[in-house]
Amino acid sequence: MSSNSTDVETNPSPAGAVAGPAATAAGPAGAEVKSATPSTSASGAAVTPGRMSPLRAKVCVALLVLLGFSLGCSEFVIIGIESDLADALGVSLSTTGQLISMFALPYAVMTPVLALSTGRFKRYQLLVAYCALFCVGNLVSAVAQSFGVLLVSRILIGSVSGALLAVGLTYIPELVQPRKASMVLSVVYASYSVAMVVVTSVGKIVADTLNWHVAMYGTLVLALAICATSVALLPRKGATDEPATFGEQARIFTEPAVLTAMLIFVFGVGSTYVFYGYVTPYLENILGMQTMQVSTTLMAYGAVTFVSNLLGGWIDSRFGIKALVVTFVAQGLALLGLYLAGSATVPALALVFCVALLMYLASVPCASLFMRTARRRHPKAMTLASSLEPMSFNVGISFGTAVGGAVVAGPGIQSVGLVGAMLSVVACALAALTVHLDRKTRTARA
């Protein structure tokens, strides 16, 4: 990808996610950001903000930010209460990790599947359906009395979260002028990092002082309030209602650089989630922290990931995807350092925060490549392209937490940094290959 920022009309700084983000998970990420702000519709028609009062438009933008926050809370709540869940449900810590991986895997699979299979439905219909399923999933999580029921609820929430956020973000071009879209989108994705800070730390305190069900009820109430208000106030019609066929969207998978960029997420995000998927027991068992210390550390970790999201946008605008070769080297060294630091609290914590700073740097550069490729060569694949980042990111989460679970059950939690460093090496090689393929494609089509 070119390092020139003009390659991408809107270059936000997402929050991960998880998943969301940003997450990003998500949840949190950048690719959905791009899909929400094309300067043209799939057919090339100009997109203009919808006719509504400025006040209502601002309220709708605020709702989208809160929607991202709610999605992030539902995704990350497990991370802060893993140990409590393991004790309460009578399962091992590695088994509890499945609640993260089995959220991320359906998220990764269903986000593009829904984008491809629902192209003929109206946007508002999809918004209502996804909101309803999201709330049902949170309700089941809150009342679950067994690990199996809780796992099913996580699968349901993960299956609709990416699609719900993608649909929500398509409203932004109709709510704000193009020059403001990047900032709005950045704030929406930053809400994933804020959710990570709040729900992991507060959830840990609530679970320890009351019980884990109360933490889940909190995410349920938030989801109900925001989804109901969104359905009531967001526009019923818009430019993105134009249909797109399966074949018109799927052609983006013929681009080699797109495929290798997706693999960057699998191994790059996977490398951090080998560690981060088990960060709470790592802090408790390896560094010997108490509840309040863990909660404070998780809050600080989330704050650093917020900076990581913003830094990722700056790196993309200045250097493009080629910068990821360097960032994955740094990420690998930080994870290796965690392994070597052992139980030495001060150096280990310093390295934990280094991992947080590096965690989301890949999101915007890869998302920029996805959306630029769709915009230039596959314009009707913009919706699918918007799902590639969260899909790939959550495959990485699922892969990383699964590998981390195997490490915890095998050599032990003290080895998660070493294994994560190995995966970072693979991500670095994939970044170099993606740079080569993208440059080759652009040169051939110039």
Coordinates of C-alpha atoms in Angstrom, one line a residue:
M1 CA 0.0 0.0 0.0
S2 CA 1.2 3.5 -0.8
S3 CA 2.2 5.6 2.1
N4 CA 0.5 8.5 0.7
S5 CA -2.6 9.4 2.8
T6 CA -4.5 10.4 -0.3
D7 CA -5.0 6.7 -1.2
V8 CA -7.7 6.6 1.4
E9 CA -10.4 9.2 1.6
T10 CA -11.2 8.4 5.2
N11 CA -8.5 7.1 7.3
P12 CA -9.8 6.7 10.8
S13 CA -8.1 5.3 13.8
P14 CA -10.3 2.4 15.0
A15 CA -10.4 0.8 18.3
G16 CA -9.9 -2.7 17.9
A17 CA -12.1 -5.1 19.0
V18 CA -12.0 -7.4 19.4
A19 CA -13.4 -6.6 18.6
G20 CA -14.2 -4.8 18.9
P21 CA -13.0 -4.0 18.1
A22 CA -11.8 -3.3 18.0
A23 CA -12.0 -4.2 18.3
T24 CA -13.0 -4.2 17.8
A25 CA -13.5 -5.4 18.4
A26 CA -13.1 -5.8 18.1
G27 CA -13.4 -4.5 18.3
P28 CA -12.4 -3.6 17.2
A29 CA -11.8 -2.5 13.6
G30 CA -10.7 -0.3 10.8
A31 CA -12.2 -2.1 7.8
E32 CA -15.7 -1.4 8.8
V33 CA -14.8 2.2 9.2
K34 CA -13.9 2.4 5.6
S35 CA -17.0 0.8 4.3
A36 CA -19.1 3.3 6.1
T37 CA -17.5 6.3 4.4
P38 CA -17.2 5.8 0.7
S39 CA -17.7 8.9 -1.4
T40 CA -19.9 6.9 -3.7
S41 CA -22.4 4.1 -3.4
A42 CA -21.8 0.7 -4.9
S43 CA -23.0 1.9 -8.2
G44 CA -21.0 5.1 -8.2
A45 CA -23.8 7.4 -7.1
A46 CA -22.9 10.2 -4.8
V47 CA -23.8 9.7 -1.1
T48 CA -25.1 12.8 0.7
P49 CA -26.1 13.3 4.3
G50 CA -29.8 12.5 4.9
R51 CA -32.3 15.3 5.5
M52 CA -32.8 15.5 9.2
S53 CA -32.4 18.2 11.8
P54 CA -28.8 18.8 13.0
L55 CA -29.8 17.9 16.6
R56 CA -31.2 14.5 15.5
A57 CA -28.1 13.9 13.4
K58 CA -25.9 14.5 16.4
V59 CA -28.0 12.2 18.6
C60 CA -27.7 9.5 16.0
V61 CA -23.9 9.9 15.8
A62 CA -23.8 9.6 19.6
L63 CA -25.9 6.5 19.4
L64 CA -23.5 4.9 17.0
V65 CA -20.6 5.7 19.4
L66 CA -22.6 4.1 22.3
L67 CA -23.4 1.1 20.0
G68 CA -19.7 0.5 19.6
F69 CA -19.3 0.8 23.4
S70 CA -22.0 -1.7 24.0
L71 CA -20.6 -4.2 21.5
G72 CA -17.2 -3.8 23.1
C73 CA -18.6 -4.4 26.6
S74 CA -20.4 -7.6 25.5
E75 CA -17.2 -8.9 23.8
F76 CA -14.6 -8.0 26.5
V77 CA -16.6 -8.6 29.7
I78 CA -15.3 -12.2 29.8
I79 CA -11.7 -11.2 30.0
G80 CA -12.0 -9.5 33.4
I81 CA -14.0 -12.3 35.0
E82 CA -12.4 -15.4 33.6
S83 CA -11.1 -16.7 37.0
D84 CA -14.5 -16.0 38.6
L85 CA -16.3 -18.0 35.8
A86 CA -13.9 -20.9 36.1
D87 CA -14.6 -21.1 39.9
A88 CA -18.3 -20.6 39.7
L89 CA -19.0 -23.0 36.8
G90 CA -16.5 -25.6 37.9
V91 CA -14.4 -25.6 34.7
S92 CA -10.7 -25.1 34.1
L93 CA -9.2 -21.8 33.1
S94 CA -8.3 -23.1 29.7
T95 CA -11.9 -24.2 29.2
T96 CA -13.2 -20.7 30.2
G97 CA -11.0 -19.3 27.5
Q98 CA -13.3 -20.9 25.0
L99 CA -15.8 -18.2 25.9
I100 CA -13.5 -15.8 24.1
S101 CA -12.5 -18.0 21.2
M102 CA -16.1 -19.1 20.6
F103 CA -17.2 -15.5 20.5
A104 CA -14.5 -14.6 18.1
L105 CA -14.8 -17.5 15.7
P106 CA -18.6 -17.0 14.9
Y107 CA -17.9 -13.3 14.7
A108 CA -15.2 -14.0 12.1
V109 CA -17.3 -16.4 10.1
M110 CA -20.7 -14.8 10.3
T111 CA -19.8 -11.2 9.6
P112 CA -18.8 -11.8 5.9
V113 CA -21.5 -14.6 5.5
L114 CA -24.2 -12.1 6.5
A115 CA -22.7 -9.4 4.3
L116 CA -22.8 -11.7 1.3
S117 CA -26.2 -13.3 2.0
T118 CA -28.3 -10.3 3.1
G119 CA -27.3 -7.9 0.3
R120 CA -30.9 -7.7 -1.0
F121 CA -32.5 -6.7 2.4
K122 CA -33.1 -3.1 3.5
R123 CA -30.6 -1.8 5.9
Y124 CA -33.2 -0.9 8.6
Q125 CA -34.6 -4.4 8.5
L126 CA -31.2 -5.8 9.2
L127 CA -30.6 -3.3 12.0
V128 CA -33.8 -4.4 13.8
A129 CA -33.0 -8.1 13.4
Y130 CA -29.4 -7.8 14.5
C131 CA -30.3 -5.6 17.5
A132 CA -33.0 -8.2 18.6
L133 CA -30.5 -11.1 18.4
F134 CA -27.8 -9.2 20.1
C135 CA -30.1 -8.4 23.1
V136 CA -31.3 -12.0 23.3
G137 CA -27.7 -13.2 23.4
N138 CA -26.9 -10.9 26.3
L139 CA -30.1 -12.0 28.1
V140 CA -29.1 -15.6 27.9
S141 CA -25.5 -14.7 29.1
A142 CA -27.0 -13.0 32.1
V143 CA -29.2 -15.8 33.2
A144 CA -27.0 -18.7 32.3
Q145 CA -26.5 -21.3 35.0
S146 CA -24.1 -23.6 33.2
F147 CA -21.0 -23.3 31.0
G148 CA -22.8 -24.8 28.1
V149 CA -25.6 -22.3 28.1
L150 CA -23.1 -19.4 28.5
L151 CA -21.1 -20.7 25.6
V152 CA -24.2 -20.8 23.4
S153 CA -25.0 -17.2 24.3
R154 CA -21.5 -16.2 23.4
I155 CA -21.7 -17.8 20.0
L156 CA -25.0 -16.0 19.3
I157 CA -23.6 -12.6 20.3
G158 CA -20.5 -13.1 18.3
S159 CA -22.5 -14.2 15.3
V160 CA -24.3 -10.9 15.0
S161 CA -21.9 -8.3 16.6
G162 CA -19.8 -7.7 13.5
A163 CA -22.8 -7.4 11.2
L164 CA -24.6 -5.0 13.6
L165 CA -21.6 -2.7 13.8
A166 CA -21.1 -2.8 10.0
V167 CA -24.8 -1.9 9.4
G168 CA -24.6 0.9 12.0
L169 CA -21.6 2.5 10.5
T170 CA -23.2 2.8 7.1
Y171 CA -25.4 5.5 8.5
I172 CA -22.4 7.9 9.2
P173 CA -22.1 9.4 5.6
E174 CA -25.8 10.3 5.9
L175 CA -25.4 12.0 9.3
V176 CA -22.2 14.1 8.9
Q177 CA -20.4 15.9 6.1
P178 CA -17.5 13.9 4.4
R179 CA -14.8 16.1 6.0
K180 CA -16.1 15.1 9.5
A181 CA -16.6 11.4 8.7
S182 CA -13.1 10.2 9.6
M183 CA -13.2 11.8 13.0
V184 CA -16.7 10.4 13.8
L185 CA -15.6 7.0 12.7
S186 CA -12.5 7.2 14.8
V187 CA -14.6 8.0 17.9
V188 CA -16.9 5.1 17.2
Y189 CA -14.0 2.7 17.0
A190 CA -12.3 4.3 20.0
S191 CA -15.4 3.4 22.0
Y192 CA -14.2 -0.2 21.8
S193 CA -11.0 0.7 23.7
V194 CA -13.1 2.6 26.3
A195 CA -15.3 -0.5 26.6
M196 CA -12.2 -2.6 27.2
V197 CA -11.0 -0.2 29.9
V198 CA -14.4 -0.1 31.7
V199 CA -15.8 -3.6 31.4
T200 CA -12.6 -5.5 32.2
S201 CA -11.8 -3.5 35.3
V202 CA -15.3 -2.8 36.6
G203 CA -16.5 -6.3 35.7
K204 CA -13.6 -7.8 37.7
I205 CA -14.6 -5.7 40.8
V206 CA -18.3 -6.5 40.4
A207 CA -17.7 -10.2 39.9
D208 CA -15.5 -10.4 43.0
T209 CA -17.7 -8.3 45.3
L210 CA -21.1 -9.5 44.1
N211 CA -21.0 -12.2 41.4
W212 CA -20.4 -12.6 37.6
H213 CA -24.1 -12.5 36.8
V214 CA -24.3 -8.9 37.9
A215 CA -21.6 -8.0 35.4
M216 CA -23.5 -9.7 32.7
Y217 CA -26.8 -7.9 33.6
G218 CA -24.9 -4.7 33.3
T219 CA -24.0 -5.4 29.6
L220 CA -27.6 -6.6 29.0
V221 CA -29.2 -3.3 30.3
L222 CA -26.7 -1.3 28.2
A223 CA -27.5 -3.4 25.1
L224 CA -31.3 -3.0 25.6
A225 CA -31.2 0.7 26.1
I226 CA -28.9 1.5 23.1
C227 CA -30.5 -0.9 20.7
A228 CA -34.0 0.3 21.5
T229 CA -33.0 3.9 21.0
S230 CA -31.1 3.2 17.8
V231 CA -34.1 1.4 16.3
A232 CA -36.3 4.3 17.2
L233 CA -34.1 7.2 16.0
L234 CA -31.8 6.0 13.1
P235 CA -33.1 6.7 9.6
R236 CA -35.4 4.1 8.0
K237 CA -34.0 4.6 4.4
G238 CA -30.6 5.4 2.9
A239 CA -28.2 5.1 0.0
T240 CA -26.8 1.8 1.1
D241 CA -30.1 0.0 0.5
E242 CA -28.9 -0.6 -3.1
P243 CA -28.6 -4.4 -3.6
A244 CA -25.4 -6.3 -4.4
T245 CA -25.1 -9.9 -5.6
F246 CA -22.9 -12.6 -4.0
G247 CA -20.7 -12.7 -7.1
E248 CA -20.2 -9.0 -7.3
Q249 CA -18.9 -8.9 -3.7
A250 CA -16.9 -12.1 -3.7
R251 CA -14.6 -11.0 -6.5
I252 CA -12.5 -9.2 -4.0
F253 CA -11.1 -12.5 -2.9
T254 CA -9.3 -12.8 -6.2
E255 CA -6.8 -10.1 -5.0
P256 CA -3.7 -11.8 -3.5
A257 CA -2.7 -8.9 -1.3
V258 CA -6.2 -9.0 0.3
L259 CA -5.8 -12.6 1.2
T260 CA -2.3 -12.2 2.7
A261 CA -3.5 -9.1 4.6
M262 CA -6.2 -11.2 6.1
L263 CA -3.6 -13.7 7.3
I264 CA -1.7 -10.8 8.9
F265 CA -4.6 -10.5 11.3
V266 CA -4.7 -14.2 12.0
F267 CA -1.1 -14.4 13.1
G268 CA -0.5 -10.8 14.3
V269 CA -3.6 -10.6 16.4
G270 CA -3.3 -14.2 17.3
S271 CA 0.2 -13.5 18.7
T272 CA -1.1 -10.9 21.2
Y273 CA -4.2 -12.9 22.2
V274 CA -2.1 -15.9 23.1
F275 CA -1.2 -13.6 26.0
Y276 CA -4.1 -11.2 26.3
G277 CA -6.7 -13.9 26.3
Y278 CA -5.3 -15.0 29.6
V279 CA -4.1 -11.6 30.9
T280 CA -6.1 -11.7 34.1
P281 CA -4.8 -15.1 35.4
Y282 CA -1.3 -14.0 34.2
L283 CA -1.4 -11.0 36.4
E284 CA -2.8 -13.0 39.3
N285 CA -0.8 -16.2 39.1
I286 CA 2.5 -15.0 37.6
L287 CA 2.8 -11.5 39.0
G288 CA 0.9 -12.2 42.2
M289 CA -1.5 -9.3 41.9
Q290 CA -4.6 -8.8 44.0
T291 CA -8.1 -7.9 42.7
M292 CA -7.7 -4.1 42.8
Q293 CA -4.2 -4.3 41.3
V294 CA -5.5 -6.4 38.5
S295 CA -8.4 -4.1 37.9
T296 CA -6.2 -1.0 37.8
T297 CA -3.7 -2.7 35.4
L298 CA -6.5 -3.7 33.1
M299 CA -7.8 -0.2 33.1
A300 CA -4.4 1.2 32.2
Y301 CA -4.0 -1.5 29.6
G302 CA -7.2 -0.4 27.9
A303 CA -6.1 3.2 28.0
V304 CA -2.9 2.3 26.2
T305 CA -4.8 0.4 23.5
F306 CA -6.7 3.6 22.9
V307 CA -3.4 5.2 22.0
S308 CA -2.5 2.2 19.9
N309 CA -5.6 2.7 17.7
L310 CA -4.8 6.4 17.2
L311 CA -1.2 5.6 16.4
G312 CA -2.2 3.0 13.9
G313 CA -4.1 5.6 11.9
W314 CA -1.1 7.9 12.0
I315 CA 1.3 5.1 10.9
D316 CA -1.0 4.3 8.0
S317 CA -1.2 7.9 6.8
R318 CA 2.6 8.3 6.9
F319 CA 4.0 4.9 6.0
G320 CA 1.3 2.6 4.9
I321 CA 1.3 -1.2 5.3
K322 CA 5.1 -1.5 5.0
A323 CA 5.4 -0.2 8.5
L324 CA 3.9 -3.4 9.8
V325 CA 7.1 -5.3 9.1
V326 CA 8.8 -3.2 11.8
T327 CA 5.9 -3.2 14.2
F328 CA 5.7 -7.0 14.2
V329 CA 9.4 -7.2 15.0
A330 CA 8.8 -4.9 18.0
Q331 CA 5.7 -7.0 19.0
G332 CA 7.7 -10.2 18.9
L333 CA 10.4 -8.7 21.0
A334 CA 7.9 -7.5 23.6
L335 CA 6.2 -10.9 23.9
L336 CA 9.6 -12.6 24.1
G337 CA 10.5 -10.2 26.9
L338 CA 7.4 -11.2 28.8
Y339 CA 8.6 -14.8 28.8
L340 CA 12.1 -13.8 29.9
A341 CA 10.9 -11.4 32.6
G342 CA 9.1 -14.2 34.5
S343 CA 7.6 -13.0 37.7
A344 CA 9.7 -9.8 37.9
T345 CA 6.8 -7.4 38.3
V346 CA 8.3 -4.1 37.1
P347 CA 9.9 -5.2 33.8
A348 CA 6.9 -7.6 33.2
L349 CA 4.4 -4.7 33.6
A350 CA 6.5 -2.5 31.3
L351 CA 6.4 -5.2 28.6
V352 CA 2.7 -5.8 29.2
F353 CA 2.0 -2.1 28.3
C354 CA 4.4 -2.4 25.3
V355 CA 2.2 -5.2 24.0
A356 CA -0.9 -3.0 24.6
L357 CA 0.7 -0.1 22.6
L358 CA 1.5 -2.5 19.6
M359 CA -1.8 -4.4 19.8
Y360 CA -3.8 -2.5 17.2
L361 CA -1.2 -1.0 14.9
A362 CA -2.1 -3.4 12.1
S363 CA -5.8 -2.6 11.9
V364 CA -5.9 0.7 9.9
P365 CA -3.1 -0.2 7.4
C366 CA -4.7 -3.5 6.5
A367 CA -8.2 -2.0 6.5
S368 CA -7.0 0.7 4.1
L369 CA -5.8 -1.9 1.7
F370 CA -9.1 -3.8 1.8
M371 CA -11.2 -0.7 1.2
R372 CA -8.9 0.9 -1.4
T373 CA -8.9 -2.4 -3.3
A374 CA -12.7 -2.6 -3.2
R375 CA -13.2 1.1 -4.1
R376 CA -10.9 1.0 -7.1
R377 CA -11.5 -2.5 -8.6
H378 CA -14.6 -4.0 -6.9
P379 CA -17.0 -1.2 -6.0
K380 CA -19.9 -3.4 -5.2
A381 CA -17.8 -5.3 -2.7
M382 CA -17.6 -2.3 -0.3
T383 CA -19.9 -4.0 2.2
L384 CA -18.0 -7.2 2.1
A385 CA -14.7 -5.4 2.3
S386 CA -16.0 -3.6 5.4
S387 CA -16.3 -7.0 7.1
L388 CA -12.9 -8.4 6.2
E389 CA -11.1 -6.6 9.1
P390 CA -13.4 -7.7 11.9
M391 CA -13.6 -11.2 10.3
S392 CA -9.8 -11.5 10.2
F393 CA -9.3 -9.9 13.5
N394 CA -11.7 -12.3 15.2
V395 CA -10.2 -15.3 13.5
G396 CA -6.9 -14.1 15.0
I397 CA -8.6 -13.8 18.5
S398 CA -10.0 -17.3 18.2
F399 CA -6.8 -18.7 17.0
G400 CA -4.7 -16.9 19.6
T401 CA -6.9 -17.8 22.5
A402 CA -7.1 -21.4 21.4
V403 CA -3.3 -21.6 21.1
G404 CA -3.1 -19.8 24.5
G405 CA -5.4 -22.3 26.0
A406 CA -3.2 -25.2 24.8
V407 CA -0.1 -23.4 26.2
V408 CA -1.9 -22.8 29.6
A409 CA -3.0 -26.5 29.8
G410 CA 0.5 -27.7 28.6
P411 CA 3.7 -25.9 29.4
G412 CA 1.9 -23.4 31.5
I413 CA 0.8 -19.7 31.5
Q414 CA 4.4 -18.5 31.9
S415 CA 5.1 -19.6 28.3
V416 CA 2.4 -17.6 26.5
G417 CA 4.8 -14.8 25.7
L418 CA 7.3 -17.2 24.0
V419 CA 4.6 -18.7 21.8
G420 CA 3.1 -15.3 21.0
A421 CA 6.6 -14.1 19.8
M422 CA 6.8 -17.1 17.4
L423 CA 3.5 -16.1 15.8
S424 CA 4.7 -12.5 15.5
V425 CA 7.5 -13.7 13.3
V426 CA 5.0 -15.3 10.9
A427 CA 3.0 -12.1 10.9
C428 CA 6.1 -10.1 10.1
A429 CA 6.8 -12.3 7.1
L430 CA 3.2 -12.0 5.9
A431 CA 3.4 -8.2 6.1
A432 CA 6.5 -8.2 3.9
L433 CA 4.7 -10.5 1.4
T434 CA 1.6 -8.3 1.4
V435 CA 3.7 -5.2 0.7
H436 CA 5.3 -7.0 -2.3
L437 CA 2.0 -8.2 -3.7
D438 CA 0.2 -4.9 -3.3
R439 CA 3.1 -3.0 -5.0
K440 CA 3.1 -5.6 -7.8
T441 CA -0.6 -5.3 -8.4
R442 CA -0.6 -1.5 -8.5
T443 CA 2.3 -1.5 -10.9
A444 CA 0.7 -4.0 -13.2
R445 CA -2.6 -2.0 -13.3
A446 CA -1.0 1.4 -13.5

